Structure formats: structure tokens, C-alpha cells
Amino acid sequence: MKKHIIISMVTLLVLGGITSAQSPEVKGKEIMEKYLKEDEGFGSSEVNLKMILRNKQGQQSERLMRNKTYELTSDGDKSMIVFNSPKDVKGTATLTFTHKEGSDDQWLYLPAIKRVKRISSSNKSGPFMGSEFAYEDLSSDEVEKYTYKFLEEATFNGEKVLAVEQYPVDVKSGYKMRIAYYNPSKNYRLEKIEFFDRKGSPLKTLTYLDYKKYLDKHWRADKFLMVNHQTGKETELFFENYAFKTGLEENDFNQNALIRAGR
């Protein structure tokens, strides 16, 4: 009898551990960790972008950009975006240092006044160059930036996805929450993110479209579609000519490099 009691106690402890490990909070965090782990190792990347801004009436304007990214594992990634056209924004450039903990560092180079302006943490929720993307959307995803709660399995374009609520740790974030949808059959790539404003109301939806796989591992979408449900505006981003392991170094991402890129 004692043997059966001991076995039953061990079983309960094991089951209790499994249950704890599979709590919505832990499972949500594990999904994010898998997503980031699957994409490790690209080193650096460069890509051309076309941005289309569209207002509620359907009128649109177009901008061309160049983006480069430097991967870091000790901290968040570093990235730079430089506008090539139209003439009124040509040379404008942004530099982002994502941090796993604390506020990110971001700078904006304005060629008209030939000065670098630091973007304060309180302004990170503002629109990036008039688009439906906020400055904080330019940062790389890091586990430490959110707390998590797994919601459910859902279906997106006929495939199973895992929905995870993510609550920003940074109190200055423009979002109360976002719901991210990960595809476990495709290296946990992101399929869609729903953003909620500080009041908890639906704000925007970002959909990733036309994925391609690079280096047999890294999934990249050829198109981002960000729709603002409160204003009726939307922004499309088209990505062309991806290149990886391009030889970029960390010192290619500083304020002096930002100024040179904008000239």
C-alpha cells in the first residue's frame, strides 16, 4: 500500500510540474522563444523597401528606402533605414538600437538641417514618417520586452497558428497589448499581429504576406500590410533583393554612420 501511495505522489508531482510548465503564461513565452531561436544566425541583412501610404479615401503616396540590420545576441539588434525618395524626404535616416531591457535608443537624421535628433522614449508611439508604423515598431522582437499569455490555436490561410497575448513591459509603449500569431509548421514565423491601444481598443493589424525562405532557414515576408482600424489609413511595405551575411559590422551603426548614410 505504501508503495502505491508513493507512486501516486510522484505521479501527482510530475503531472503538477507538466501542468505548471504548460500554463498560458509559460507557454506563451516559450512560443516567442522558439520564434526567435529559429531565426538566429543571419548575422546581418540588407534589403530595399517600397512604402505606400494610403489615406481613408484611397489616395496614396510612395517612398523608397534601404534598410540594413546587424544581429546581436547579447542585446537587441541594430538597424538603419535611409529614405531615397521622394525628394522632400530623401536622405532622412533612422537608427535604432533595440535593447532587451530598458528603453530602446533611436535617432533621426534630418538632411534639411543636417542634424541628428534623438527620439525620446515618450515619442516612440508616434508615427514613423507619416506611416501607420510607430517608431517602436522598428525595434527587433526580444523576449524580455513583453509578458505573455497563450490564447488558443487558430487558423490563418488554412494553416494552424498559435495566438499569444503580449503585454509591453515598457510603460511608455503606445500599446496596452498585442496578439501575435505564430506558425509552428514554418519555423514559428509571424503571420499576423493585432495591436490594441492604451485603452485596450483594437488599433491596428499587421499582416505578413508572400513569404520566402532564405539560407534554408530564415523566413522573410515580401509584403507587410498595416491597417489602422481607427483612422481607415493603411501602409504597405514591399521588400526586394534581400541579402544576408553582408559583412556589416557593429561600428556601421552609429550616429556618424547615420549622417553619412543620409548625405
mmCIF file of C-alpha atoms in Angstrom:
data_model
loop_
_atom_site.group_PDB
_atom_site.id
_atom_site.type_symbol
_atom_site.label_atom_id
_atom_site.label_comp_id
_atom_site.label_asym_id
_atom_site.label_seq_id
_atom_site.Cartn_x
_atom_site.Cartn_y
_atom_site.Cartn_z
ATOM 1 C CA MET A 1 0.000 0.000 0.000
ATOM 2 C CA LYS A 2 2.818 2.428 0.917
ATOM 3 C CA LYS A 3 4.453 1.726 -2.429
ATOM 4 C CA HIS A 4 1.254 2.638 -4.265
ATOM 5 C CA ILE A 5 0.915 5.833 -2.217
ATOM 6 C CA ILE A 6 4.492 6.864 -3.033
ATOM 7 C CA ILE A 7 3.983 6.152 -6.728
ATOM 8 C CA SER A 8 0.772 8.164 -6.699
ATOM 9 C CA MET A 9 2.518 11.092 -5.003
ATOM 10 C CA VAL A 10 5.341 11.030 -7.562
ATOM 11 C CA THR A 11 2.795 10.913 -10.374
ATOM 12 C CA LEU A 12 0.969 13.924 -8.950
ATOM 13 C CA LEU A 13 4.206 15.862 -8.605
ATOM 14 C CA VAL A 14 5.197 15.085 -12.197
ATOM 15 C CA LEU A 15 1.775 15.957 -13.530
ATOM 16 C CA GLY A 16 1.799 19.107 -11.448
ATOM 17 C CA GLY A 17 5.119 20.094 -12.988
ATOM 18 C CA ILE A 18 3.810 19.483 -16.502
ATOM 19 C CA THR A 19 0.697 21.485 -15.790
ATOM 20 C CA SER A 20 2.773 24.342 -14.418
ATOM 21 C CA ALA A 21 5.106 24.248 -17.414
ATOM 22 C CA GLN A 22 2.129 24.456 -19.736
ATOM 23 C CA SER A 23 0.449 27.395 -18.051
ATOM 24 C CA PRO A 24 -0.730 30.043 -20.555
ATOM 25 C CA GLU A 25 1.980 32.449 -19.389
ATOM 26 C CA VAL A 26 4.825 29.946 -19.701
ATOM 27 C CA LYS A 27 3.559 28.516 -22.984
ATOM 28 C CA GLY A 28 3.198 31.984 -24.493
ATOM 29 C CA LYS A 29 6.772 32.845 -23.573
ATOM 30 C CA GLU A 30 8.060 29.517 -24.911
ATOM 31 C CA ILE A 31 6.436 30.182 -28.293
ATOM 32 C CA MET A 32 8.152 33.578 -28.505
ATOM 33 C CA GLU A 33 11.481 31.974 -27.574
ATOM 34 C CA LYS A 34 11.074 29.350 -30.295
ATOM 35 C CA TYR A 35 10.251 32.030 -32.865
ATOM 36 C CA LEU A 36 13.401 33.982 -32.032
ATOM 37 C CA LYS A 37 15.597 30.873 -31.789
ATOM 38 C CA GLU A 38 14.529 29.639 -35.225
ATOM 39 C CA ASP A 39 15.670 32.902 -36.838
ATOM 40 C CA GLU A 40 19.054 33.180 -35.140
ATOM 41 C CA GLY A 41 22.226 33.271 -37.187
ATOM 42 C CA PHE A 42 21.508 35.618 -40.101
ATOM 43 C CA GLY A 43 24.339 37.867 -38.949
ATOM 44 C CA SER A 44 23.403 40.912 -40.977
ATOM 45 C CA SER A 45 20.966 41.749 -43.731
ATOM 46 C CA GLU A 46 20.185 44.449 -46.269
ATOM 47 C CA VAL A 47 17.017 44.983 -48.280
ATOM 48 C CA ASN A 48 15.316 47.566 -50.497
ATOM 49 C CA LEU A 49 11.860 48.752 -49.486
ATOM 50 C CA LYS A 50 8.972 50.497 -51.130
ATOM 51 C CA MET A 51 6.477 52.146 -48.792
ATOM 52 C CA ILE A 52 2.978 53.059 -49.937
ATOM 53 C CA LEU A 53 0.936 55.361 -47.708
ATOM 54 C CA ARG A 54 -2.812 55.265 -48.313
ATOM 55 C CA ASN A 55 -5.414 57.501 -46.669
ATOM 56 C CA LYS A 56 -9.052 56.719 -45.935
ATOM 57 C CA GLN A 57 -10.119 57.991 -49.385
ATOM 58 C CA GLY A 58 -7.643 55.724 -51.148
ATOM 59 C CA GLN A 59 -5.203 58.457 -52.163
ATOM 60 C CA GLN A 60 -1.635 57.239 -51.930
ATOM 61 C CA SER A 61 1.979 58.324 -51.961
ATOM 62 C CA GLU A 62 5.135 56.274 -52.428
ATOM 63 C CA ARG A 63 8.540 56.266 -50.769
ATOM 64 C CA LEU A 64 11.686 54.230 -51.452
ATOM 65 C CA MET A 65 14.067 53.177 -48.689
ATOM 66 C CA ARG A 66 17.014 50.994 -47.849
ATOM 67 C CA ASN A 67 17.218 49.005 -44.625
ATOM 68 C CA LYS A 68 20.149 47.236 -43.034
ATOM 69 C CA THR A 69 20.251 45.196 -39.824
ATOM 70 C CA TYR A 70 23.012 43.889 -37.596
ATOM 71 C CA GLU A 71 22.173 40.873 -35.448
ATOM 72 C CA LEU A 72 23.193 40.808 -31.798
ATOM 73 C CA THR A 73 22.593 38.033 -29.271
ATOM 74 C CA SER A 74 23.949 39.869 -26.225
ATOM 75 C CA ASP A 75 21.371 42.619 -26.757
ATOM 76 C CA GLY A 76 18.711 43.558 -29.293
ATOM 77 C CA ASP A 77 19.527 44.105 -32.971
ATOM 78 C CA LYS A 78 20.724 47.370 -34.521
ATOM 79 C CA SER A 79 19.098 48.714 -37.681
ATOM 80 C CA MET A 80 19.170 51.700 -40.017
ATOM 81 C CA ILE A 81 16.603 52.919 -42.542
ATOM 82 C CA VAL A 82 17.521 55.503 -45.187
ATOM 83 C CA PHE A 83 14.974 57.216 -47.474
ATOM 84 C CA ASN A 84 15.980 57.535 -51.130
ATOM 85 C CA SER A 85 12.836 59.219 -52.466
ATOM 86 C CA PRO A 86 10.757 61.353 -52.913
ATOM 87 C CA LYS A 87 12.841 64.497 -52.877
ATOM 88 C CA ASP A 88 11.248 66.021 -49.762
ATOM 89 C CA VAL A 89 12.356 63.107 -47.548
ATOM 90 C CA LYS A 90 15.474 61.955 -49.419
ATOM 91 C CA GLY A 91 18.391 61.475 -47.047
ATOM 92 C CA THR A 92 16.226 61.205 -43.948
ATOM 93 C CA ALA A 93 17.534 58.285 -41.914
ATOM 94 C CA THR A 94 16.693 56.498 -38.680
ATOM 95 C CA LEU A 95 18.939 54.476 -36.412
ATOM 96 C CA THR A 96 17.535 52.023 -33.856
ATOM 97 C CA PHE A 97 19.363 50.237 -31.052
ATOM 98 C CA THR A 98 16.970 47.670 -29.636
ATOM 99 C CA HIS A 99 17.607 46.681 -26.027
ATOM 100 C CA LYS A 100 16.393 43.565 -24.284
ATOM 101 C CA GLU A 101 15.820 45.566 -21.130
ATOM 102 C CA GLY A 102 15.007 49.253 -20.777
ATOM 103 C CA SER A 103 14.028 51.732 -23.451
ATOM 104 C CA ASP A 104 15.453 51.442 -26.963
ATOM 105 C CA ASP A 105 17.729 54.149 -28.366
ATOM 106 C CA GLN A 106 16.580 55.798 -31.594
ATOM 107 C CA TRP A 107 17.878 58.715 -33.654
ATOM 108 C CA LEU A 108 16.554 60.583 -36.694
ATOM 109 C CA TYR A 109 18.828 62.381 -39.167
ATOM 110 C CA LEU A 110 17.199 65.349 -40.900
ATOM 111 C CA PRO A 111 19.162 66.405 -44.006
ATOM 112 C CA ALA A 112 17.407 69.769 -44.295
ATOM 113 C CA ILE A 113 19.060 70.963 -41.085
ATOM 114 C CA LYS A 114 21.945 68.461 -41.186
ATOM 115 C CA ARG A 115 21.308 67.393 -37.631
ATOM 116 C CA VAL A 116 20.679 64.195 -35.710
ATOM 117 C CA LYS A 117 17.674 64.297 -33.415
ATOM 118 C CA ARG A 118 17.239 61.794 -30.613
ATOM 119 C CA ILE A 119 13.758 60.275 -30.424
ATOM 120 C CA SER A 120 12.646 60.343 -26.800
ATOM 121 C CA SER A 121 11.001 57.344 -25.204
ATOM 122 C CA SER A 122 7.821 59.362 -24.735
ATOM 123 C CA ASN A 123 7.576 59.833 -28.533
ATOM 124 C CA LYS A 124 8.197 56.216 -29.559
ATOM 125 C CA SER A 125 4.460 55.662 -30.093
ATOM 126 C CA GLY A 126 4.374 58.430 -32.713
ATOM 127 C CA PRO A 127 4.027 57.643 -36.436
ATOM 128 C CA PHE A 128 7.173 56.768 -38.333
ATOM 129 C CA MET A 129 7.491 59.271 -41.203
ATOM 130 C CA GLY A 130 3.721 59.639 -41.526
ATOM 131 C CA SER A 131 3.086 55.907 -41.862
ATOM 132 C CA GLU A 132 0.869 53.616 -39.787
ATOM 133 C CA PHE A 133 4.014 52.125 -38.239
ATOM 134 C CA ALA A 134 5.137 53.637 -34.943
ATOM 135 C CA TYR A 135 8.791 54.221 -34.102
ATOM 136 C CA GLU A 136 8.582 51.406 -31.567
ATOM 137 C CA ASP A 137 7.537 49.044 -34.381
ATOM 138 C CA LEU A 138 11.028 49.444 -35.861
ATOM 139 C CA SER A 139 12.636 47.607 -32.928
ATOM 140 C CA SER A 140 13.522 43.941 -33.096
ATOM 141 C CA ASP A 141 11.444 41.490 -31.073
ATOM 142 C CA GLU A 142 13.044 40.422 -27.802
ATOM 143 C CA VAL A 143 11.659 38.040 -25.169
ATOM 144 C CA GLU A 144 12.286 40.484 -22.342
ATOM 145 C CA LYS A 145 10.121 43.208 -23.895
ATOM 146 C CA TYR A 146 6.813 41.515 -23.017
ATOM 147 C CA THR A 147 4.922 39.352 -20.599
ATOM 148 C CA TYR A 148 2.918 36.593 -22.256
ATOM 149 C CA LYS A 149 -0.274 34.588 -22.256
ATOM 150 C CA PHE A 150 -1.062 31.809 -24.730
ATOM 151 C CA LEU A 151 -4.615 32.200 -26.017
ATOM 152 C CA GLU A 152 -5.518 29.442 -28.442
ATOM 153 C CA GLU A 153 -4.819 27.566 -31.618
ATOM 154 C CA ALA A 154 -6.353 29.319 -34.600
ATOM 155 C CA THR A 155 -6.317 29.073 -38.388
ATOM 156 C CA PHE A 156 -4.674 31.529 -40.769
ATOM 157 C CA ASN A 157 -4.771 30.914 -44.538
ATOM 158 C CA GLY A 158 -5.677 27.283 -43.898
ATOM 159 C CA GLU A 159 -2.757 26.619 -41.519
ATOM 160 C CA LYS A 160 -2.629 26.215 -37.760
ATOM 161 C CA VAL A 161 -1.260 29.206 -35.866
ATOM 162 C CA LEU A 162 -0.703 29.868 -32.175
ATOM 163 C CA ALA A 163 -2.184 33.079 -30.762
ATOM 164 C CA VAL A 164 -0.231 34.736 -27.955
ATOM 165 C CA GLU A 165 -1.127 37.855 -25.997
ATOM 166 C CA GLN A 166 1.899 40.075 -25.396
ATOM 167 C CA TYR A 167 1.932 42.911 -22.863
ATOM 168 C CA PRO A 168 4.741 45.505 -23.240
ATOM 169 C CA VAL A 169 6.970 45.873 -20.203
ATOM 170 C CA ASP A 170 7.799 49.473 -21.141
ATOM 171 C CA VAL A 171 5.178 51.749 -19.602
ATOM 172 C CA LYS A 172 5.809 54.286 -22.391
ATOM 173 C CA SER A 173 4.700 51.900 -25.118
ATOM 174 C CA GLY A 174 1.784 53.113 -27.212
ATOM 175 C CA TYR A 175 0.144 49.711 -26.872
ATOM 176 C CA LYS A 176 -1.636 48.062 -23.985
ATOM 177 C CA MET A 177 -1.333 44.700 -25.666
ATOM 178 C CA ARG A 178 -0.777 42.932 -28.944
ATOM 179 C CA ILE A 179 -1.836 39.470 -30.132
ATOM 180 C CA ALA A 180 0.766 37.706 -32.275
ATOM 181 C CA TYR A 181 0.037 34.658 -34.434
ATOM 182 C CA TYR A 182 2.903 32.171 -34.936
ATOM 183 C CA ASN A 183 3.038 29.346 -37.488
ATOM 184 C CA PRO A 184 4.635 26.276 -35.843
ATOM 185 C CA SER A 185 4.916 24.396 -39.162
ATOM 186 C CA LYS A 186 7.015 27.231 -40.674
ATOM 187 C CA ASN A 187 9.720 27.822 -38.051
ATOM 188 C CA TYR A 188 7.234 29.718 -35.867
ATOM 189 C CA ARG A 189 7.247 32.633 -38.292
ATOM 190 C CA LEU A 190 4.860 35.506 -37.597
ATOM 191 C CA GLU A 191 1.718 35.618 -39.719
ATOM 192 C CA LYS A 192 -0.169 38.496 -38.133
ATOM 193 C CA ILE A 193 -0.109 40.924 -35.199
ATOM 194 C CA GLU A 194 -3.142 42.717 -33.784
ATOM 195 C CA PHE A 195 -2.345 45.900 -31.834
ATOM 196 C CA PHE A 196 -4.513 47.390 -29.073
ATOM 197 C CA ASP A 197 -4.217 50.984 -27.875
ATOM 198 C CA ARG A 198 -3.665 52.019 -24.277
ATOM 199 C CA LYS A 199 -7.392 51.838 -23.610
ATOM 200 C CA GLY A 200 -7.478 48.254 -24.864
ATOM 201 C CA SER A 201 -9.387 49.057 -28.061
ATOM 202 C CA PRO A 202 -8.387 47.495 -31.429
ATOM 203 C CA LEU A 203 -5.956 49.869 -33.124
ATOM 204 C CA LYS A 204 -4.052 48.224 -35.993
ATOM 205 C CA THR A 205 -3.446 44.898 -37.689
ATOM 206 C CA LEU A 206 -0.152 43.962 -39.339
ATOM 207 C CA THR A 207 -0.284 41.081 -41.809
ATOM 208 C CA TYR A 208 2.823 39.387 -43.245
ATOM 209 C CA LEU A 209 2.370 38.253 -46.853
ATOM 210 C CA ASP A 210 4.259 36.421 -49.624
ATOM 211 C CA TYR A 211 6.895 34.719 -47.520
ATOM 212 C CA LYS A 212 10.158 33.377 -48.917
ATOM 213 C CA LYS A 213 12.799 31.274 -47.160
ATOM 214 C CA TYR A 214 16.465 32.299 -47.274
ATOM 215 C CA LEU A 215 19.540 30.217 -46.409
ATOM 216 C CA ASP A 216 17.185 27.254 -45.817
ATOM 217 C CA LYS A 217 16.120 28.805 -42.524
ATOM 218 C CA HIS A 218 15.153 32.457 -42.432
ATOM 219 C CA TRP A 219 11.596 33.307 -43.446
ATOM 220 C CA ARG A 220 11.031 36.841 -44.710
ATOM 221 C CA ALA A 221 7.765 38.322 -45.968
ATOM 222 C CA ASP A 222 7.887 40.252 -49.242
ATOM 223 C CA LYS A 223 4.992 42.416 -48.086
ATOM 224 C CA PHE A 224 3.772 43.971 -44.823
ATOM 225 C CA LEU A 225 0.257 45.399 -44.651
ATOM 226 C CA MET A 226 -0.519 47.619 -41.665
ATOM 227 C CA VAL A 227 -4.158 48.709 -41.385
ATOM 228 C CA ASN A 228 -5.279 51.319 -38.862
ATOM 229 C CA HIS A 229 -8.846 50.469 -37.837
ATOM 230 C CA GLN A 230 -9.413 53.782 -36.078
ATOM 231 C CA THR A 231 -8.397 56.103 -38.918
ATOM 232 C CA GLY A 232 -9.004 53.964 -42.005
ATOM 233 C CA LYS A 233 -5.432 54.570 -43.177
ATOM 234 C CA GLU A 234 -3.004 51.858 -44.203
ATOM 235 C CA THR A 235 0.654 51.399 -45.064
ATOM 236 C CA GLU A 236 2.149 48.756 -47.320
ATOM 237 C CA LEU A 237 5.816 47.790 -47.273
ATOM 238 C CA PHE A 238 7.329 45.825 -50.151
ATOM 239 C CA PHE A 239 10.736 44.150 -49.678
ATOM 240 C CA GLU A 240 13.076 43.419 -52.580
ATOM 241 C CA ASN A 241 16.583 41.993 -53.036
ATOM 242 C CA TYR A 242 17.220 40.569 -49.586
ATOM 243 C CA ALA A 243 20.890 39.883 -48.845
ATOM 244 C CA PHE A 244 22.254 38.142 -45.739
ATOM 245 C CA LYS A 245 25.654 37.916 -44.081
ATOM 246 C CA THR A 246 26.650 41.068 -45.921
ATOM 247 C CA GLY A 247 29.765 41.799 -43.881
ATOM 248 C CA LEU A 248 28.272 44.652 -41.872
ATOM 249 C CA GLU A 249 29.933 45.387 -38.548
ATOM 250 C CA GLU A 250 28.622 46.908 -35.368
ATOM 251 C CA ASN A 251 30.515 50.146 -35.974
ATOM 252 C CA ASP A 252 28.473 50.584 -39.184
ATOM 253 C CA PHE A 253 25.619 51.524 -36.850
ATOM 254 C CA ASN A 254 26.332 54.773 -35.043
ATOM 255 C CA GLN A 255 25.431 58.448 -35.395
ATOM 256 C CA ASN A 256 28.335 59.225 -37.715
ATOM 257 C CA ALA A 257 27.271 56.371 -39.996
ATOM 258 C CA LEU A 258 23.702 57.711 -39.844
ATOM 259 C CA ILE A 259 24.862 61.125 -41.069
ATOM 260 C CA ARG A 260 26.963 59.607 -43.862
ATOM 261 C CA ALA A 261 24.051 57.448 -44.999
ATOM 262 C CA GLY A 262 21.766 60.470 -45.223
ATOM 263 C CA ARG A 263 24.116 62.554 -47.367
#
